[in-house]
Coordinates of C-alpha atoms and ligand atoms in Angstrom, one line a residue:
X8 CA 34.4 -5.7 -9.2
X9 CA 31.4 -5.1 -11.3
X10 CA 28.6 -2.3 -10.9
X11 CA 25.0 -2.9 -11.7
X12 CA 22.7 0.0 -12.0
X13 CA 18.9 0.6 -12.5
X14 CA 17.0 3.8 -12.3
X15 CA 14.4 2.7 -9.8
X16 CA 14.9 3.8 -6.2
X17 CA 13.0 1.1 -4.3
X18 CA 14.1 1.4 -0.9
X19 CA 16.8 3.8 0.2
X20 CA 19.2 2.1 2.5
X21 CA 22.6 0.6 2.3
X22 CA 23.6 -3.1 2.9
X23 CA 26.6 -5.3 2.3
X24 CA 26.5 -9.1 2.5
X25 CA 26.7 -12.5 0.9
X26 CA 24.6 -13.1 -2.2
X27 CA 22.0 -15.8 -1.7
X28 CA 20.8 -16.4 -5.3
X29 CA 17.3 -18.0 -5.1
X30 CA 16.7 -21.0 -7.3
X31 CA 13.1 -21.9 -7.8
X32 CA 13.9 -24.7 -10.1
X33 CA 11.4 -27.6 -9.4
X34 CA 12.6 -31.1 -10.0
X35 CA 11.1 -31.9 -13.5
X36 CA 9.7 -35.3 -12.7
X37 CA 9.5 -37.1 -16.0
X38 CA 5.9 -37.1 -16.7
X39 CA 4.3 -39.1 -19.3
X40 CA 1.2 -37.2 -20.5
X41 CA -2.0 -39.1 -19.6
X42 CA -5.5 -38.9 -20.8
X43 CA -7.6 -35.7 -20.6
X44 CA -9.2 -37.1 -17.4
X45 CA -5.9 -38.0 -15.8
X46 CA -4.5 -34.5 -16.5
X47 CA -7.6 -32.9 -15.2
X48 CA -7.3 -35.0 -12.0
X49 CA -3.6 -34.1 -11.6
X50 CA -4.4 -30.4 -11.9
X51 CA -7.5 -30.5 -9.5
X52 CA -5.4 -32.5 -7.0
X53 CA -2.6 -29.8 -7.2
X54 CA -5.2 -27.1 -6.9
X55 CA -6.8 -28.5 -3.7
X56 CA -3.3 -29.2 -2.1
X57 CA -2.4 -25.5 -2.9
X58 CA -5.7 -24.2 -1.5
X59 CA -5.1 -26.1 1.6
X60 CA -1.6 -24.7 2.0
X61 CA -2.9 -21.3 1.5
X62 CA -5.8 -21.8 3.9
X63 CA -3.4 -22.8 6.7
X64 CA -1.4 -19.6 5.9
X65 CA -4.4 -17.3 5.6
X66 CA -5.4 -16.9 9.3
X67 CA -2.8 -14.2 10.1
X68 CA -1.9 -12.9 6.8
X69 CA -3.8 -10.5 4.5
X70 CA -1.8 -11.7 1.5
X71 CA -2.8 -15.2 1.9
X72 CA -6.4 -14.3 2.7
X73 CA -6.5 -12.5 -0.7
X74 CA -4.8 -15.6 -2.4
X75 CA -7.5 -17.8 -0.9
X76 CA -10.2 -15.7 -2.7
X77 CA -8.2 -15.8 -6.0
X78 CA -7.7 -19.5 -6.1
X79 CA -11.4 -20.1 -5.4
X80 CA -12.2 -17.8 -8.5
X81 CA -13.6 -20.1 -11.3
X82 CA -11.9 -18.0 -13.9
X83 CA -8.4 -19.5 -12.6
X84 CA -9.4 -23.2 -12.8
X85 CA -11.5 -22.9 -15.9
X86 CA -8.5 -21.3 -17.8
X87 CA -6.4 -24.3 -17.1
X88 CA -9.1 -26.8 -17.6
X89 CA -10.0 -25.5 -20.9
X90 CA -6.3 -25.8 -22.0
X91 CA -6.3 -29.4 -20.8
X92 CA -9.4 -30.1 -22.9
X93 CA -7.5 -28.7 -26.0
X94 CA -4.7 -31.4 -25.4
X95 CA -2.2 -29.8 -23.2
X96 CA -0.7 -31.6 -20.1
X97 CA -1.7 -30.2 -16.5
X98 CA 1.8 -28.6 -16.3
X99 CA 1.6 -27.0 -19.8
X100 CA -1.8 -25.8 -19.2
X101 CA -1.0 -24.3 -15.9
X102 CA 2.0 -22.6 -17.3
X103 CA 0.0 -21.2 -20.3
X104 CA -2.8 -20.1 -18.1
X105 CA -0.5 -18.4 -15.7
X106 CA 1.2 -16.4 -18.6
X107 CA -2.2 -15.5 -20.0
X108 CA -3.7 -14.3 -16.8
X109 CA -0.6 -12.4 -15.6
X110 CA -0.1 -10.7 -19.0
X111 CA -3.9 -9.6 -18.7
X112 CA -3.2 -7.9 -15.4
X113 CA 0.2 -6.5 -16.2
X114 CA -1.4 -4.8 -19.3
X115 CA -3.5 -2.6 -17.2
X116 CA -1.6 0.4 -16.1
X117 CA -2.6 0.4 -12.5
X118 CA -0.5 0.1 -9.5
X119 CA -3.0 -2.0 -7.5
X120 CA -3.9 -4.4 -10.4
X121 CA -0.2 -4.9 -11.3
X122 CA 0.3 -5.9 -7.7
X123 CA -2.6 -8.5 -8.2
X124 CA -0.6 -9.9 -11.3
X125 CA 2.2 -10.7 -8.7
X126 CA -0.3 -12.6 -6.7
X127 CA -1.6 -14.5 -9.5
X128 CA 1.9 -15.4 -10.6
X129 CA 2.6 -16.5 -7.1
X130 CA -0.6 -18.7 -6.9
X131 CA 0.1 -20.5 -10.3
X132 CA 3.9 -20.9 -9.1
X133 CA 2.6 -22.8 -6.1
X134 CA 0.2 -24.9 -8.2
X135 CA 3.1 -25.7 -10.6
X136 CA 5.3 -26.7 -7.7
X137 CA 2.5 -28.9 -6.4
X138 CA 2.2 -30.5 -9.9
X139 CA 5.9 -31.4 -9.9
X140 CA 6.5 -32.7 -6.5
X141 CA 5.6 -30.2 -3.9
X142 CA 6.5 -26.6 -2.9
X143 CA 10.0 -26.1 -1.5
X144 CA 11.2 -23.2 0.5
X145 CA 13.5 -21.4 -2.0
X146 CA 15.0 -19.5 1.1
X147 CA 16.2 -22.6 2.9
X148 CA 19.8 -21.7 3.8
X149 CA 19.7 -17.9 3.9
X150 CA 22.0 -16.8 6.6
X151 CA 22.2 -13.7 8.9
X152 CA 22.9 -10.6 6.7
X153 CA 22.5 -12.5 3.3
X154 CA 21.3 -10.4 0.3
X155 CA 18.6 -12.1 -1.3
X156 CA 19.0 -12.2 -5.2
X157 CA 16.1 -13.4 -7.2
X158 CA 14.2 -13.0 -10.6
X159 CA 11.4 -11.9 -8.6
X160 CA 10.1 -11.9 -5.0
X161 CA 6.5 -13.0 -4.8
X162 CA 4.1 -11.7 -2.1
X163 CA 3.8 -15.0 -0.5
X164 CA 7.7 -15.2 -0.2
X165 CA 7.3 -12.6 2.6
X166 CA 5.7 -15.4 4.8
X167 CA 8.7 -17.6 4.2
X168 CA 11.4 -15.0 4.7
X169 CA 12.6 -14.0 8.2
X170 CA 13.1 -10.2 7.5
X171 CA 15.2 -9.7 10.6
X172 CA 17.9 -12.0 9.0
X173 CA 17.9 -10.3 5.5
X174 CA 20.5 -7.8 4.6
X175 CA 18.7 -6.6 1.5
X176 CA 17.1 -7.5 -2.0
X177 CA 18.3 -7.4 -5.5
X178 CA 15.9 -8.5 -8.1
X179 CA 15.6 -8.7 -12.0
X180 CA 11.9 -7.7 -12.0
X181 CA 9.8 -5.5 -9.9
X182 CA 9.3 -1.8 -9.4
X183 CA 9.1 0.9 -6.6
X184 CA 5.5 0.1 -6.2
X185 CA 6.0 -3.8 -6.0
X186 CA 4.6 -5.3 -2.8
X187 CA 8.0 -6.3 -1.5
X188 CA 9.5 -2.9 -2.3
X189 CA 6.9 -1.4 0.0
X190 CA 7.8 -3.8 2.6
X191 CA 11.4 -3.4 2.2
X192 CA 10.9 0.4 2.7
X193 CA 8.8 -0.1 5.8
X194 CA 11.5 -2.2 7.2
X195 CA 14.2 0.1 6.0
X196 CA 16.1 -2.7 4.1
X197 CA 18.1 -1.8 1.2
X198 CA 16.6 -3.0 -2.3
X199 CA 17.6 -2.7 -5.8
X200 CA 15.0 -3.9 -8.1
X201 CA 14.3 -4.0 -11.9
X202 CA 18.0 -5.0 -12.8
X203 CA 16.9 -7.2 -15.7
X204 CA 19.5 -9.5 -17.0
X205 CA 22.3 -7.8 -15.1
X206 CA 21.1 -10.2 -12.2
X207 CA 22.8 -13.0 -14.1
X208 CA 26.2 -11.6 -13.3
X209 CA 25.7 -12.3 -9.5
X210 CA 26.7 -15.8 -8.1
X211 CA 25.7 -17.2 -4.8
X212 CA 28.5 -16.4 -2.4
X213 CA 29.6 -13.3 -4.1
X214 CA 30.0 -10.2 -1.8
X215 CA 27.6 -7.5 -2.6
X216 CA 27.1 -3.8 -1.8
X217 CA 23.4 -2.8 -2.2
X218 CA 23.1 0.9 -2.4
X219 CA 19.4 1.5 -2.4
X220 CA 19.9 5.3 -2.5
X221 CA 21.5 5.2 -5.9
X222 CA 19.8 2.0 -7.2
X223 CA 23.4 0.5 -7.6
X224 CA 24.7 -3.1 -6.8
X225 CA 28.6 -3.5 -6.6
X226 CA 29.6 -7.2 -7.0
X227 CA 33.0 -8.2 -5.4
X228 CA 33.9 -4.7 -4.4
X229 CA 37.4 -3.7 -4.1
X230 CA 39.0 -2.4 -0.8
X231 CA 38.5 1.3 -1.6
X232 CA 34.8 0.7 -2.3
X233 CA 34.4 -1.3 0.8
X234 CA 36.0 1.4 2.9
X235 CA 33.9 4.1 1.5
X236 CA 30.7 1.8 2.0
X237 CA 31.8 1.3 5.8
X238 CA 32.0 5.1 6.2
X239 CA 28.6 5.8 4.7
X240 CA 27.0 2.8 6.6
X241 CA 28.4 4.3 9.9
X242 CA 26.9 7.7 9.1
X243 CA 23.6 6.0 8.1
X244 CA 23.6 4.0 11.4
X245 CA 24.3 7.2 13.4
X246 CA 21.5 9.1 11.8
X247 CA 19.0 6.1 12.1
X248 CA 19.9 5.7 15.9
X249 CA 19.2 9.4 16.4
X250 CA 15.9 9.2 14.5
X251 CA 14.9 6.1 16.4
X252 CA 15.5 7.9 19.6
X253 CA 12.7 10.4 19.0
X254 CA 10.3 8.1 17.0
X255 CA 8.3 7.1 20.2
X256 CA 8.5 10.7 21.6
X257 CA 6.0 13.4 21.3
X258 CA 7.5 16.3 19.2
X259 CA 7.0 20.1 19.2
X260 CA 7.9 23.1 17.4
X261 CA 8.4 26.3 19.4
X262 CA 6.3 24.9 22.2
X263 CA 3.4 23.9 19.8
X264 CA 2.8 20.2 19.7
X265 CA 3.3 18.5 16.4
X266 CA 1.7 15.2 15.8
X267 CA 3.2 12.6 13.3
X268 CA 0.5 9.9 12.6
X269 CA 0.8 7.3 10.0
X270 CA -1.0 6.0 6.8
X271 CA -2.1 2.5 6.8
X272 CA -3.8 0.2 4.4
X273 CA -4.4 -2.8 6.7
X274 CA -4.8 -3.7 10.4
X275 CA -1.3 -5.2 10.2
X276 CA 0.1 -1.9 9.0
X277 CA -1.8 0.0 11.9
X278 CA -0.1 -2.3 14.4
X279 CA 3.3 -1.7 12.9
X280 CA 2.9 2.1 12.7
X281 CA 1.8 2.3 16.3
X282 CA 4.8 0.1 17.2
X283 CA 7.1 2.4 15.2
X284 CA 5.9 5.5 17.2
X285 CA 2.9 6.9 15.2
X286 CA 0.8 9.3 17.2
X287 CA -2.2 7.5 15.6
X288 CA -3.5 6.8 12.0
X289 CA -4.2 9.8 10.0
X290 CA -5.3 8.0 6.9
X291 CA -6.8 4.4 7.0
X292 CA -7.4 3.6 3.3
X293 CA -10.6 1.6 3.7
X294 CA -10.6 0.7 0.1
X295 CA -8.3 -2.4 0.6
X296 CA -11.2 -4.0 2.4
X297 CA -13.2 -3.8 -0.9
X298 CA -10.3 -4.5 -3.2
X299 CA -9.3 -7.7 -1.4
X300 CA -12.8 -9.0 -1.8
X301 CA -14.8 -10.7 -4.6
X302 CA -18.0 -8.9 -3.6
X303 CA -18.9 -5.8 -1.5
X304 CA -17.8 -6.5 2.1
X305 CA -20.8 -6.6 4.4
X306 CA -21.3 -4.1 7.3
X307 CA -20.3 -6.9 9.7
X308 CA -17.1 -7.7 7.8
X309 CA -16.1 -3.9 7.7
X310 CA -16.9 -3.5 11.4
X311 CA -14.7 -6.3 12.3
X312 CA -11.7 -4.7 10.4
X313 CA -12.4 -1.2 11.8
X314 CA -12.8 -2.5 15.2
X315 CA -9.6 -4.5 15.0
X316 CA -7.8 -1.3 13.9
X317 CA -9.3 0.7 16.7
X318 CA -7.8 -1.9 19.1
X319 CA -4.4 -1.8 17.3
X320 CA -4.4 2.1 17.8
X321 CA -4.2 1.6 21.6
X322 CA -6.2 4.6 22.4
X323 CA -4.6 6.8 19.7
X324 CA -6.8 8.4 17.1
X325 CA -7.9 6.3 13.9
X326 CA -9.1 8.4 10.9
X327 CA -10.9 6.2 8.5
X328 CA -11.3 7.5 5.1
X329 CA -14.6 6.2 3.3
X330 CA -14.2 4.4 0.1
X331 CA -11.9 6.0 -2.5
X332 CA -12.1 4.0 -5.6
X333 CA -12.1 4.9 -9.3
X334 CA -9.2 6.9 -10.8
X335 CA -6.3 4.5 -10.5
X336 CA -8.1 2.1 -8.1
X337 CA -10.4 -0.5 -9.4
X338 CA -12.8 -2.8 -7.8
X339 CA -13.9 -5.4 -10.6
X340 CA -17.1 -6.5 -8.9
X341 CA -18.5 -3.0 -8.8
X342 CA -18.5 -3.0 -12.5
X343 CA -17.1 0.6 -12.7
X344 CA -17.5 1.8 -16.4
X345 CA -14.3 2.3 -18.4
X346 CA -13.9 6.1 -18.6
X347 CA -11.9 8.5 -20.9
X348 CA -10.6 10.6 -18.0
X349 CA -10.9 8.3 -14.9
X350 CA -9.3 10.9 -12.5
X351 CA -11.9 13.3 -13.6
X352 CA -14.6 10.8 -13.5
X353 CA -16.9 8.8 -11.2
X354 CA -14.6 8.3 -8.1
X355 CA -14.5 8.4 -4.4
X356 CA -17.3 10.3 -2.8
X357 CA -19.1 10.6 -6.2
X358 CA -19.5 6.9 -6.2
X359 CA -20.4 6.8 -2.4
X360 CA -23.1 9.5 -3.0
X361 CA -24.5 7.6 -6.0
X362 CA -24.5 4.3 -4.2
X363 CA -26.1 5.5 -1.0
X364 CA -26.9 2.0 0.4
X365 CA -23.4 0.8 0.0
X366 CA -22.2 4.1 1.5
X367 CA -24.4 3.7 4.4
X368 CA -23.2 0.2 5.2
X369 CA -19.8 1.5 5.5
X370 CA -20.9 4.5 7.5
X371 CA -22.7 2.2 10.0
X372 CA -19.7 -0.1 10.2
X373 CA -17.4 3.0 11.0
X374 CA -20.0 4.4 13.6
X375 CA -20.1 1.2 15.3
X376 CA -16.3 1.0 15.6
X377 CA -16.4 4.5 16.8
X378 CA -17.9 3.3 20.2
X379 CA -14.5 1.5 20.9
X380 CA -12.0 4.3 20.6
X381 CA -11.1 7.6 19.0
X382 CA -12.5 7.1 15.5
X383 CA -12.9 9.8 13.0
X384 CA -14.4 9.7 9.6
X385 CA -13.1 11.4 6.5
X386 CA -14.5 12.0 3.0
X387 CA -12.2 11.9 -0.2
X388 CA -12.3 14.1 -3.3
X389 CA -14.9 16.8 -1.9
X390 CA -15.3 19.5 -4.5
X391 CA -18.3 21.5 -3.2
X392 CA -20.3 22.2 0.1
X393 CA -23.2 20.2 -1.1
X394 CA -21.3 16.9 -1.3
X395 CA -20.1 17.4 2.3
X396 CA -23.7 18.3 3.6
X397 CA -25.2 15.2 1.9
X398 CA -22.4 12.9 3.3
X399 CA -23.0 14.5 6.7
X400 CA -26.7 13.9 6.6
X401 CA -26.3 10.4 5.5
X402 CA -23.9 10.0 8.5
X403 CA -26.8 11.5 10.7
X404 CA -29.2 9.1 9.3
X405 CA -27.0 6.2 10.1
X406 CA -26.6 7.5 13.6
X407 CA -30.5 7.7 13.9
X408 CA -30.8 4.1 12.8
X409 CA -28.2 2.8 15.2
X410 CA -29.7 4.8 18.0
X411 CA -33.1 3.2 17.3
X412 CA -31.5 -0.3 17.2
X413 CA -29.8 0.4 20.5
X414 CA -26.3 0.0 19.0
X415 CA -23.5 2.1 20.4
X416 CA -21.5 4.7 18.5
X417 CA -19.8 8.0 19.2
X418 CA -22.5 10.7 18.9
X419 CA -19.7 13.3 18.4
X420 CA -17.6 11.4 15.9
X421 CA -15.3 14.0 14.2
X422 CA -15.9 14.5 10.5
X423 CA -13.1 15.5 8.0
X424 CA -12.6 16.4 4.5
X425 CA -9.7 15.5 2.2
X426 CA -8.5 18.6 0.5
X427 CA -7.2 17.2 -2.8
X428 CA -9.0 19.1 -5.5
X429 CA -8.4 22.7 -6.6
X430 CA -12.1 23.3 -6.0
X431 CA -11.8 22.4 -2.4
X432 CA -8.8 24.7 -2.0
X433 CA -10.9 27.6 -3.4
X434 CA -13.8 26.9 -1.0
X435 CA -11.7 25.8 1.9
X436 CA -13.2 28.5 4.2
X437 CA -16.8 27.3 3.6
X438 CA -15.7 23.7 4.1
X439 CA -14.0 24.5 7.2
X440 CA -17.1 25.9 8.7
X441 CA -18.8 22.6 8.1
X442 CA -16.3 20.1 9.2
X443 CA -13.9 19.1 12.2
X444 CA -10.7 18.8 10.2
X445 CA -8.9 18.8 6.9
X446 CA -6.4 16.4 5.6
X447 CA -4.4 17.6 2.5
X448 CA -4.1 14.9 0.0
X449 CA -1.1 16.3 -2.0
X450 CA -0.9 13.1 -4.2
X451 CA -4.1 14.1 -5.9
X452 CA -4.0 17.8 -5.2
X453 CA -0.6 18.2 -7.1
X454 CA -1.8 16.3 -10.1
X455 CA -5.1 18.3 -10.4
X456 CA -3.3 21.7 -9.8
X457 CA -0.4 21.1 -12.2
X458 CA -2.8 19.2 -14.7
X459 CA 0.0 16.4 -14.7
X460 CA -1.2 12.7 -14.1
X461 CA 0.5 11.5 -11.1
X462 CA 1.6 8.1 -12.7
X463 CA 2.7 9.6 -16.0
X464 CA 6.5 9.6 -16.3
X465 CA 6.4 11.9 -19.4
X466 CA 5.0 14.8 -17.2
X467 CA 6.8 13.9 -14.0
X468 CA 8.7 17.1 -14.1
X469 CA 5.5 19.1 -13.9
X470 CA 4.2 16.9 -11.0
X471 CA 6.1 19.1 -8.6
X472 CA 4.8 19.4 -5.0
X473 CA 7.2 22.5 -4.5
X474 CA 5.9 24.5 -7.4
X475 CA 4.6 27.9 -6.5
X476 CA 1.1 27.0 -7.3
X477 CA 1.0 24.1 -4.9
X478 CA 2.7 25.9 -2.2
X479 CA 0.3 28.7 -2.6
X480 CA -2.6 26.3 -2.4
X481 CA -1.1 24.6 0.9
X482 CA -0.9 28.0 2.5
X483 CA -4.4 28.9 1.6
X484 CA -5.7 25.5 3.1
X485 CA -3.8 25.7 6.4
X486 CA -4.7 29.4 6.8
X487 CA -8.5 28.6 6.2
X488 CA -8.3 25.7 8.7
X489 CA -6.3 27.7 11.3
X490 CA -8.7 30.8 11.0
X491 CA -11.8 28.4 11.5
X492 CA -10.1 26.7 14.4
X493 CA -10.2 23.3 13.0
X494 CA -7.3 20.8 12.7
X495 CA -5.3 20.4 9.5
X496 CA -3.2 17.5 8.7
X497 CA -1.5 16.2 5.5
X498 CA -1.6 12.6 4.4
X499 CA -0.3 12.9 0.8
X500 CA 3.3 11.8 0.2
X501 CA 4.8 15.2 0.7
X502 CA 4.1 14.8 4.4
X503 CA 6.6 11.8 4.4
X504 CA 9.3 13.8 2.7
X505 CA 11.7 15.0 5.4
X506 CA 13.1 17.6 2.9
X507 CA 9.7 19.2 3.1
X508 CA 9.1 19.2 6.7
X509 CA 10.7 22.6 7.4
X510 CA 8.6 24.2 4.6
X511 CA 5.4 22.8 5.9
X512 CA 6.1 23.7 9.6
X513 CA 6.7 27.1 8.2
X514 CA 3.4 27.1 6.4
X515 CA 2.0 26.3 10.0
X516 CA 1.2 22.7 9.3
X517 CA 1.1 20.9 12.6
X518 CA -0.1 17.5 11.8
X519 CA 1.6 15.0 9.5
X520 CA 0.4 11.5 8.4
X521 CA 3.3 9.7 6.8
X522 CA 4.4 6.3 5.6
X523 CA 5.5 3.9 8.3
X524 CA 9.2 4.2 7.3
X525 CA 9.1 7.9 7.6
X526 CA 7.8 8.3 11.2
X527 CA 11.2 8.5 12.7
X528 CA 12.6 10.7 10.1
X529 CA 9.9 13.2 10.1
X530 CA 9.8 13.3 13.9
X531 CA 13.6 13.7 13.9
X532 CA 13.5 16.4 11.4
X533 CA 10.8 18.4 13.4
X534 CA 12.9 17.9 16.6
X535 CA 15.8 19.6 15.1
X536 CA 13.9 22.6 13.8
Ligands
PEP614 C1 -3.7 11.9 -1.7 O1 -4.4 12.1 -2.8 O2 -2.7 12.6 -1.4 C2 -4.0 10.7 -0.9 C3 -3.5 10.6 0.3 O3 -4.9 9.9 -1.3 P1 -4.6 8.7 -2.4 O4 -3.1 8.6 -2.7 O5 -5.0 7.4 -1.6 O6 -5.3 9.1 -3.6
MG615 MG1 -6.2 11.0 -3.1

């Protein structure tokens, strides 16, 4: 028996099963390097085969739609072709370009761009495989309940994996914010990631216990360990069953209805959230539409996404937050300047109000979708009344334009404000008089109140949503909303933490917007209060 341990909690669940160690070795076809032209041709052929493969997968997957845009980016092909021109073979040039581009993205301390590095790695791996005899499915042979053990799980692997078959994941690389960690959490699959070289101690066929709660993997457990695992698994299963039983139900506290909506970053997530019992979408992060594109999405493109999200909501409310970029989220084609203090700089509503035409294209798209269901619009990072008033008057201008054009929209669309800055807390009463709802963004609010960067591990102890200062701010916000008779929701991570639910209910919060994986546990916790 061996115990492997890491410090990253990627997906808190338990699993036991047979190890399926993924091998991505491609047959190294003996290749005699040809002339520069021949190597160029080899590469361009592999590129177009890869493109065709991705295109056939892109129709129903956001991941592949993003890959399609990336593979069409000139930077990718030019970086390989220039290396071939320097004398490298197509295979060597592809490997070197991959290493260079991935390192470039990974060097940026940004969750979203780091996720892009995984996509780039993924695309280059496909091109390399096509250069050496074709893409194989590395998961061929996975059996029901197997634990997939890999150096890394690429975003496109998700299209090859039948998640209902998988027992769990163990990887050498990756972090809690890796794409597949998020998917594992949303599917309540056990995952232990970032084990590094320890993964080499696992062989295909070994029995593994994956303890995602403690980030531990036990290889070939002894009888006592198996028995204690089985006990814990039974408890986990019982709790899960009880939670699932309330997931689709309406919950209340002392006769007052409590809604548990979900946060979503794509139409596919909206569908999954509604299927998981969400009472609607409390935060639709519209920035993904901008981040997955190489240029600003048109009004029409945005409208199609919002309209699909409304349909996926099946009559339940959809709260669309306007573009929230800057800070830790970049959109390369907008050319945002490098800033000394990006979280205190040009971000979110500040960009929208400075780029009014772009903002109005988004508002028009949201308004058009509002004709098709219960759509609400929400502004991020508001710090004063003037910002809210300007945003609202632009919304009115867009309504006037649509009316003149004879285009349908909801005249009474609800307008909300994210309360995620200390300034917004201090003027919550004035803001409440001028909008229809609040949504508390604790992710940013905690970092601004505590002056502790949300992504800096050195100050993680200060980034405490339970600190007196934060709790006092939450009370002030909820009280201001209740006194003005407007709705108050919370869409920051704190809302998903079922350990915080009782405290939030006591603070008179009645609307939660949570991660898909937390819908059942938060509803269950409320039902037990
Ligand atoms: C928040 O700040 O709590 C929030 C929900 O917004 P984001 O995490 O997208 O900044
Ligand atoms: Mg925020």
